[in-house]
Coordinates of C-alpha atoms and ligand atoms in Angstrom, one line a residue:
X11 CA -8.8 -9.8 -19.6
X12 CA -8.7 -13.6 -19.1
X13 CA -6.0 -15.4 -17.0
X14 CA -6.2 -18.6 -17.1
X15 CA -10.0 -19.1 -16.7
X16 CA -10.1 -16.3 -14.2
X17 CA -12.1 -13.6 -16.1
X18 CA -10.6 -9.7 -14.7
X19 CA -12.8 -6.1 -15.4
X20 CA -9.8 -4.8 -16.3
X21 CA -5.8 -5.1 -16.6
X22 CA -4.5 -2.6 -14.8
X23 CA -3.3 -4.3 -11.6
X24 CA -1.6 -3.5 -8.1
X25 CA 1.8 -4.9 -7.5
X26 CA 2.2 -7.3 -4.7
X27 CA 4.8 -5.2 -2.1
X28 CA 5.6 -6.8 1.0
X29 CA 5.1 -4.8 4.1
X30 CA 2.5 -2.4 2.2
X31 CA 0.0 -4.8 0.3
X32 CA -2.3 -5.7 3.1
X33 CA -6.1 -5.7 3.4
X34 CA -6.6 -2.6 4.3
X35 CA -4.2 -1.0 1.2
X36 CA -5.7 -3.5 -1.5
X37 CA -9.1 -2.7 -0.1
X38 CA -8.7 1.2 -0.4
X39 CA -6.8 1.1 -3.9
X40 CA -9.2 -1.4 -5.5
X41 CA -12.1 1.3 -4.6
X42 CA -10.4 3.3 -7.8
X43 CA -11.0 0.1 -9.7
X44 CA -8.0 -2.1 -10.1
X45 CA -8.5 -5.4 -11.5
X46 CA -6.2 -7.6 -9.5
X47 CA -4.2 -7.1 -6.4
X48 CA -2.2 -9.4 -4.3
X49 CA -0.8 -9.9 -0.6
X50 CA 2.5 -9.3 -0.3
X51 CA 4.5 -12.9 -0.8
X52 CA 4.2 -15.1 1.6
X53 CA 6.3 -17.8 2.5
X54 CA 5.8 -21.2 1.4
X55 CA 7.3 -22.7 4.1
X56 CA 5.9 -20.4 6.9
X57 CA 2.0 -20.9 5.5
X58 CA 2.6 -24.7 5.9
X59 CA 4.2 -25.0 9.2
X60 CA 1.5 -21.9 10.4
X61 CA 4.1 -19.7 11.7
X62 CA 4.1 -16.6 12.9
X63 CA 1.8 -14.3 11.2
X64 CA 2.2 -15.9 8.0
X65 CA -1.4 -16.8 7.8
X66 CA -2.9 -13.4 8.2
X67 CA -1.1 -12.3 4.7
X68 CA -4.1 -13.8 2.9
X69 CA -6.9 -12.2 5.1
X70 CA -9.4 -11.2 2.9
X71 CA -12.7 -10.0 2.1
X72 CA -15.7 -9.6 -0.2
X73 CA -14.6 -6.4 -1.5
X74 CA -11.0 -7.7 -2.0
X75 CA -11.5 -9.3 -5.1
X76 CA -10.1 -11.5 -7.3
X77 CA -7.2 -12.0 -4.9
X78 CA -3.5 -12.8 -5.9
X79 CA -1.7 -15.0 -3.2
X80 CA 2.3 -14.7 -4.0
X81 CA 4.2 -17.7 -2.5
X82 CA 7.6 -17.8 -2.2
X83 CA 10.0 -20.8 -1.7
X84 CA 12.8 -23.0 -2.8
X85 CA 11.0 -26.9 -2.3
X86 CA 9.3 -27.9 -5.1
X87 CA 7.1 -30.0 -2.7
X88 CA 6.7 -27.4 0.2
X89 CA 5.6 -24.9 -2.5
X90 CA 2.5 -27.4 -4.1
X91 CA 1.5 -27.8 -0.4
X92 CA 1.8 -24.0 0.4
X93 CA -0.6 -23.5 -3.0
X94 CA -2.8 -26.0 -1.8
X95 CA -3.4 -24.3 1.6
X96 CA -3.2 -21.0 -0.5
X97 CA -6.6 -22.6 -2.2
X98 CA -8.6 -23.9 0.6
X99 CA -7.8 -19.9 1.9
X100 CA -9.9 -18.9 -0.6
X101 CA -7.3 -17.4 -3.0
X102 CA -8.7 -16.4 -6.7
X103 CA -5.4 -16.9 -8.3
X104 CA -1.4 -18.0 -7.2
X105 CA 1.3 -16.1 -8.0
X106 CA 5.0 -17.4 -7.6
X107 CA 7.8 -15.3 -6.6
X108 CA 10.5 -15.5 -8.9
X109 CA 11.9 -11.9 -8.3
X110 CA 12.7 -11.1 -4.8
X111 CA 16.4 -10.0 -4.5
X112 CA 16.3 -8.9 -0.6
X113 CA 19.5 -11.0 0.7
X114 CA 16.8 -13.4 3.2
X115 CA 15.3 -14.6 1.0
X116 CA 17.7 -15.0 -2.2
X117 CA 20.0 -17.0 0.7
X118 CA 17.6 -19.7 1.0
X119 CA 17.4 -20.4 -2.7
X120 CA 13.5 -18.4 -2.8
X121 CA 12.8 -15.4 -5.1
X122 CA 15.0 -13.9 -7.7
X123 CA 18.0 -16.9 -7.1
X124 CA 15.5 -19.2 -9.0
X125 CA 16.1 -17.7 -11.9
X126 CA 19.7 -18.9 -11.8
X127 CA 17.9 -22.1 -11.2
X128 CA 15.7 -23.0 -14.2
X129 CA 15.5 -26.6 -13.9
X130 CA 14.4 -25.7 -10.0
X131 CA 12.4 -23.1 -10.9
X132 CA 10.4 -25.4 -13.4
X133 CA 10.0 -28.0 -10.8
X134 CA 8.7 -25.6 -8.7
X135 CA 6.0 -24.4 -11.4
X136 CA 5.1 -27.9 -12.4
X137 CA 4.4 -28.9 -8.5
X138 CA 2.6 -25.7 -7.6
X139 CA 0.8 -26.4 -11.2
X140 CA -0.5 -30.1 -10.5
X141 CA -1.3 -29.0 -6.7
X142 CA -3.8 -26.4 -7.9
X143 CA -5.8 -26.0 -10.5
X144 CA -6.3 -22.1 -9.9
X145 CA -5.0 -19.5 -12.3
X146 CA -1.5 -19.3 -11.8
X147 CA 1.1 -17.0 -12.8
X148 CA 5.0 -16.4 -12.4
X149 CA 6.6 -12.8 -11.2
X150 CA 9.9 -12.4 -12.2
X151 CA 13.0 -10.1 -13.0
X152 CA 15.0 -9.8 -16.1
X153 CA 17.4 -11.6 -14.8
X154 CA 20.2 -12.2 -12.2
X155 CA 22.5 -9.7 -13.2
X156 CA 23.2 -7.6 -16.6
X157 CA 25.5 -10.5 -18.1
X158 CA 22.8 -13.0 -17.0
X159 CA 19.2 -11.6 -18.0
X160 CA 17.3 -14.8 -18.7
X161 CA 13.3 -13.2 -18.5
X162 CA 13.1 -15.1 -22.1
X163 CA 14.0 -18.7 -21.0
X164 CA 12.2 -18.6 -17.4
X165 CA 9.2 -16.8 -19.4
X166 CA 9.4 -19.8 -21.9
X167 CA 9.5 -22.7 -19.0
X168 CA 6.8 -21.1 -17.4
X169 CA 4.6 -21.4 -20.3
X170 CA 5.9 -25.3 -20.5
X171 CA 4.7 -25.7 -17.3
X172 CA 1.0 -24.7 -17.9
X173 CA 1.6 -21.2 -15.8
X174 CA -1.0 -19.4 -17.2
X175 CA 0.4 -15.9 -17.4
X176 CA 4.1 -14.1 -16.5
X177 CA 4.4 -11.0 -14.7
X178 CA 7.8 -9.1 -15.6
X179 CA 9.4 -6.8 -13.4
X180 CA 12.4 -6.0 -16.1
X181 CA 15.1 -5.1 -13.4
X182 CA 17.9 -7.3 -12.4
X183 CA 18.3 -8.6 -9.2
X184 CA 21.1 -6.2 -8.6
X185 CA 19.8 -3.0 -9.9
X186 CA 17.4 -3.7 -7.0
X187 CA 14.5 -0.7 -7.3
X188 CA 17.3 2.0 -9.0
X189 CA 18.1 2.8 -12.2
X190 CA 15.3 1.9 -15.2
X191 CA 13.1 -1.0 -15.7
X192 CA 13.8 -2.1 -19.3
X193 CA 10.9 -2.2 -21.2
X194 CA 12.1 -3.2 -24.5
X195 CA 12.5 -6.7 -22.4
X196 CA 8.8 -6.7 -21.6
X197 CA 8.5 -6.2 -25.2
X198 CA 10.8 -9.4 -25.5
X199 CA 8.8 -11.4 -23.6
X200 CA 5.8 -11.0 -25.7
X201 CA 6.6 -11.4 -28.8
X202 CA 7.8 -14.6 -27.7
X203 CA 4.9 -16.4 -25.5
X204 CA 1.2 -17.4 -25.7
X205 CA 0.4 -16.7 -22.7
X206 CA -0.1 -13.3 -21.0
X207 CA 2.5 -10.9 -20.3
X208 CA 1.9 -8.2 -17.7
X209 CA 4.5 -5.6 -17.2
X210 CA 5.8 -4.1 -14.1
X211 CA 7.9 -1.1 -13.2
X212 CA 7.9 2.5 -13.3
X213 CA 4.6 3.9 -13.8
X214 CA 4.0 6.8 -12.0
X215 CA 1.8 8.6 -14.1
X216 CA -1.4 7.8 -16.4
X217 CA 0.5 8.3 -19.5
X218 CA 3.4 5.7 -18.6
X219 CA 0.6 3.2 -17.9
X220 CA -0.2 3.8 -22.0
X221 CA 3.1 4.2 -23.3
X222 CA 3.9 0.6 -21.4
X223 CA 0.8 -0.9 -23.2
X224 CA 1.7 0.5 -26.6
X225 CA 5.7 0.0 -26.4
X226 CA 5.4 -3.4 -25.2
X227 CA 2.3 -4.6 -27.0
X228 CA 1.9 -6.4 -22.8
X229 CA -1.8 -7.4 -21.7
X230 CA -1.5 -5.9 -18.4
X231 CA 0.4 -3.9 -16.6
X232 CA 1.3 -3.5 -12.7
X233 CA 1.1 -0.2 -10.7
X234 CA 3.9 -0.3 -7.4
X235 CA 5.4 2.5 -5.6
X236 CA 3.3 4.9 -7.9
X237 CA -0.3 4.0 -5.8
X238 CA 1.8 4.7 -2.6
X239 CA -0.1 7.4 -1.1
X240 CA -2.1 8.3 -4.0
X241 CA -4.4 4.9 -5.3
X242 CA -6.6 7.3 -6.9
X243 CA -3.6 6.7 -9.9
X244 CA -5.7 3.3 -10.7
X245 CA -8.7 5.7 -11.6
X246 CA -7.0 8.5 -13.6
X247 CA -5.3 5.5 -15.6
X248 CA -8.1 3.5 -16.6
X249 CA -10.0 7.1 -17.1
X250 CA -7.2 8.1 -19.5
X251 CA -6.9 4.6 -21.2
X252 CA -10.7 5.0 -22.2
X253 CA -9.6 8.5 -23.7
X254 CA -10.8 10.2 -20.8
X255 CA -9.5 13.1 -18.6
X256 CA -7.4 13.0 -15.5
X257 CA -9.0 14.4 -12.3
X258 CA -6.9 14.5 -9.4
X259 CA -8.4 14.1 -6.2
X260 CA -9.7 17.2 -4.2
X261 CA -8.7 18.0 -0.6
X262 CA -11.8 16.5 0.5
X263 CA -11.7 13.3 -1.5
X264 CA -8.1 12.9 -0.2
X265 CA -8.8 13.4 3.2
X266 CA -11.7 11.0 3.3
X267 CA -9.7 8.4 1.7
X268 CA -7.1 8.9 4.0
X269 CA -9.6 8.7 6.9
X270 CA -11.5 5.3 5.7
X271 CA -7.6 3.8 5.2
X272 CA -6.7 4.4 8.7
X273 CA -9.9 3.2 9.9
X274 CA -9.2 -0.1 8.2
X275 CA -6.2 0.1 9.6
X276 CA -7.4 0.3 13.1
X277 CA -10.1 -2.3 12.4
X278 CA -7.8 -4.9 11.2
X279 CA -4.6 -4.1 13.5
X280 CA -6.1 -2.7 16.5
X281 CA -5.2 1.4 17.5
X282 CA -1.6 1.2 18.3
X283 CA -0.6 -1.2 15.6
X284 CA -2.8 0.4 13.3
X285 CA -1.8 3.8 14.4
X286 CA 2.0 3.5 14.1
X287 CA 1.9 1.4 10.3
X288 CA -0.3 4.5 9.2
X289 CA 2.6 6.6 9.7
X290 CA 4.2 5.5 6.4
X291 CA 0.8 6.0 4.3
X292 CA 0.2 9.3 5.9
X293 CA 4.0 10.6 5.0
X294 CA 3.3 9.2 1.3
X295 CA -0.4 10.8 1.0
X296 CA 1.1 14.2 2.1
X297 CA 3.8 13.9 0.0
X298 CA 4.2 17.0 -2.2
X299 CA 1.7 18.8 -0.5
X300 CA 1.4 22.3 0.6
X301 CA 2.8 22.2 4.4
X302 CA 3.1 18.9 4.3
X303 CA 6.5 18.7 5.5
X304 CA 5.0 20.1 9.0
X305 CA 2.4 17.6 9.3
X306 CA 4.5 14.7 8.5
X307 CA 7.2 16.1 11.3
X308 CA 4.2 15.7 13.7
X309 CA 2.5 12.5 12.4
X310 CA 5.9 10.8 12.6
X311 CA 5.2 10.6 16.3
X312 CA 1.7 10.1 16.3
X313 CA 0.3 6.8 18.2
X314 CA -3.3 7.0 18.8
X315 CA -6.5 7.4 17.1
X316 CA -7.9 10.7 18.3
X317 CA -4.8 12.2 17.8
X318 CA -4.3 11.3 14.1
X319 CA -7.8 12.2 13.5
X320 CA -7.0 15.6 15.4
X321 CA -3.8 16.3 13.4
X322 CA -5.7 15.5 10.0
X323 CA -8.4 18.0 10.8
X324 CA -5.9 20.6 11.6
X325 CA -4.0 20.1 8.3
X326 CA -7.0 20.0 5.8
X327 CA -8.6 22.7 6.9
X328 CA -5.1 24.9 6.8
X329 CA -4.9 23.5 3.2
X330 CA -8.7 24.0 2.5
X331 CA -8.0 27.6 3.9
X332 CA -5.2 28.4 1.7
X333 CA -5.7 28.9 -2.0
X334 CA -2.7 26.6 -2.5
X335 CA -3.8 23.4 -4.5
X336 CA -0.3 21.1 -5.2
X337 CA -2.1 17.9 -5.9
X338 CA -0.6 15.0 -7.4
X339 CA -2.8 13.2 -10.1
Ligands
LIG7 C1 8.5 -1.9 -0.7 C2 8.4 -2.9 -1.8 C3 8.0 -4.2 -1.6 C4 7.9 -5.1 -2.6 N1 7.5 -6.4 -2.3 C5 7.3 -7.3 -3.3 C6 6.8 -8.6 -3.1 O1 6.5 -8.9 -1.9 N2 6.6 -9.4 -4.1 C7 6.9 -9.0 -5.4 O2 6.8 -9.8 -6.3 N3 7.4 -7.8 -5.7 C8 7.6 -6.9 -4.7 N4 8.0 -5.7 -5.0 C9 8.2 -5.3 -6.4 C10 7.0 -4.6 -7.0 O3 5.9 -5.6 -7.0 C11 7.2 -4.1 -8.4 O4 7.5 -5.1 -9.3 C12 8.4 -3.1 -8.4 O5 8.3 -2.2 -7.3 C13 8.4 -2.3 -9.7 O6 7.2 -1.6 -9.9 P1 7.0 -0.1 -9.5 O7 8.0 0.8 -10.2 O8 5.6 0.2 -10.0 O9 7.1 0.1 -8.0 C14 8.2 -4.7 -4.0 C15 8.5 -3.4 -4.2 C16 8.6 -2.5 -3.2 C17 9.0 -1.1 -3.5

């Protein structure tokens, strides 16, 4: 799959998620083969004035490519500097946020309120556009609200503007993450543009990734909340896209997945940072599993190294021991 001039293996992708997406994650879920994963989204206006942490969103490294940097913001002129810096970083391809409905950053005019905005929204893609000549592409909702879904008419402006493909995420900024995402809008969207469409939003199994591709006629799709704790999904998809069989992962492939993810962790954060934001990962990759509510009671509290190492051992080989075998695909 092409986007733009940026040429992917595949297009099955992993959706940017702020507070989750980081080097470590894209690094262990593009091991099961995904073709483009981004950082979180970063803020325009935090990447130019070099705040905070802002700048370590789009760490990278060789094995975590192409890379997707997602910049949000409401300045047309703060966002075509943000992309340029985004460049010189060493980003493969610029994604702008168009979807975001958390109240911080819809206040300051950023994420999903754009698309309440057109005109501002197309000055902000034209900027970002003649600021950078990478790949570029647009995420966005269906719309503000059910009486004001508009995915059509920012999809449409986007293309004007020389984006070069439009994520949709076919939610309104109310529903939030409940109810359904609304396909049939995905659908919509491309029957309508040139450019790619990618779809995002509810897969959680290999056989929603190909009903998405063959209800929406979309070029790529997204994978979110459904790699949480179990990337391996990005291999049994593309296995059963080829017409191949789904293998979930066995207690030892698990474990030494979870092992190498908390080790990046550790590299990247150092042991107590890297300890403590492992807690969410290890409640998701025991999720389901036999005992796992136990081990997720204790690793709740965990804060070092040796212990999480300890407590991992402990549970694997109690699961190994037992004949039970409730594994998630
Ligand atoms: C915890 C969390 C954080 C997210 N952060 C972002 C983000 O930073 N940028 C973005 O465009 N979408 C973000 N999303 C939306 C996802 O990219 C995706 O579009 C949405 O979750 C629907 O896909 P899914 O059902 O596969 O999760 C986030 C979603 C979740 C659950």
């Amino acid at each position: 799959m092409y986007i733009g001039r940026l040429v992917l293996k595949n297009n099955v992708f992993l959706s940017p998620m702020a507070g989750i997406t980081d080097l470590p994650f894209r690094t262990i879920v593009r091991e099961f083969g995904c073709g483009l994963a981004f950082t979180e989204m970063v803020s325009a206006n935090g990447l130019l004035r070099g705040m905070g942490k802002t700048g370590r969103y789009l760490d990278s490294s060789s094995a975590d490519r192409p890379l997707g940097v997602q910049l949000f913001g409401s300045d047309p002129e703060t966002v075509a500097e943000a992309a340029k810096i985004a460049a010189e970083m060493g980003a493969d391809l610029l994604d702008m946020n168009m979807g975001c409905p958390v109240k911080k950053v819809v206040k300051t005019g950023s994420g999903v309120a754009l698309m309440r905005e057109p005109q501002r929204a197309g000055a902000i893609l034209r900027a970002a556009r003649s600021a950078s000549d990478l790949p570029m592409t647009v995420k966005i909702r269906a719309g503000w609200r059910q009486c004001e879904i508009n995915a059509l008419e920012i999809g449409r402006i986007a293309e004007e503007c020389g984006v070069d493909a439009v994520i949709l995420h076919p939610r309104t900024a109310d529903q939030g993450f409940g109810g359904k995402s609304d396909w049939g809008l995905i659908a919509d969207l491309k029957g309508q543009l040139r450019i790619p469409v990618i779809g995002s939003g509810d897969i959680r199994y290999p056989v929603d990734a190909a009903r998405m591709f063959l209800e929406t006629g979309c070029d790529g799709i997204m994978v979110g909340r459904g790699a949480l704790g179990n990337p391996w999904i990005i291999r049994n998809i593309l296995s059963h896209l080829a017409g191949g069989d789904i293998h979930p992962p066995s207690l030892a492939e698990r474990e030494g997945v979870i092992r190498r993810h908390l080790e990046m962790a550790i590299d990247y954060y150092g042991e107590e940072v890297g300890t403590r934001d492992f807690r969410k990962h290890l409640l998701w990759y025991t999720k389901g599993l036999r005992g796992g509510a136990q081990f997720r009671q204790a690793a709740g509290r965990i804060s070092d190294r040796a212990s999480v190492w300890e407590a991992l051992q402990e549970y694997f080989q109690a699961l190994t021991e037992s004949a039970g075998r409730e594994i998630r695909s």
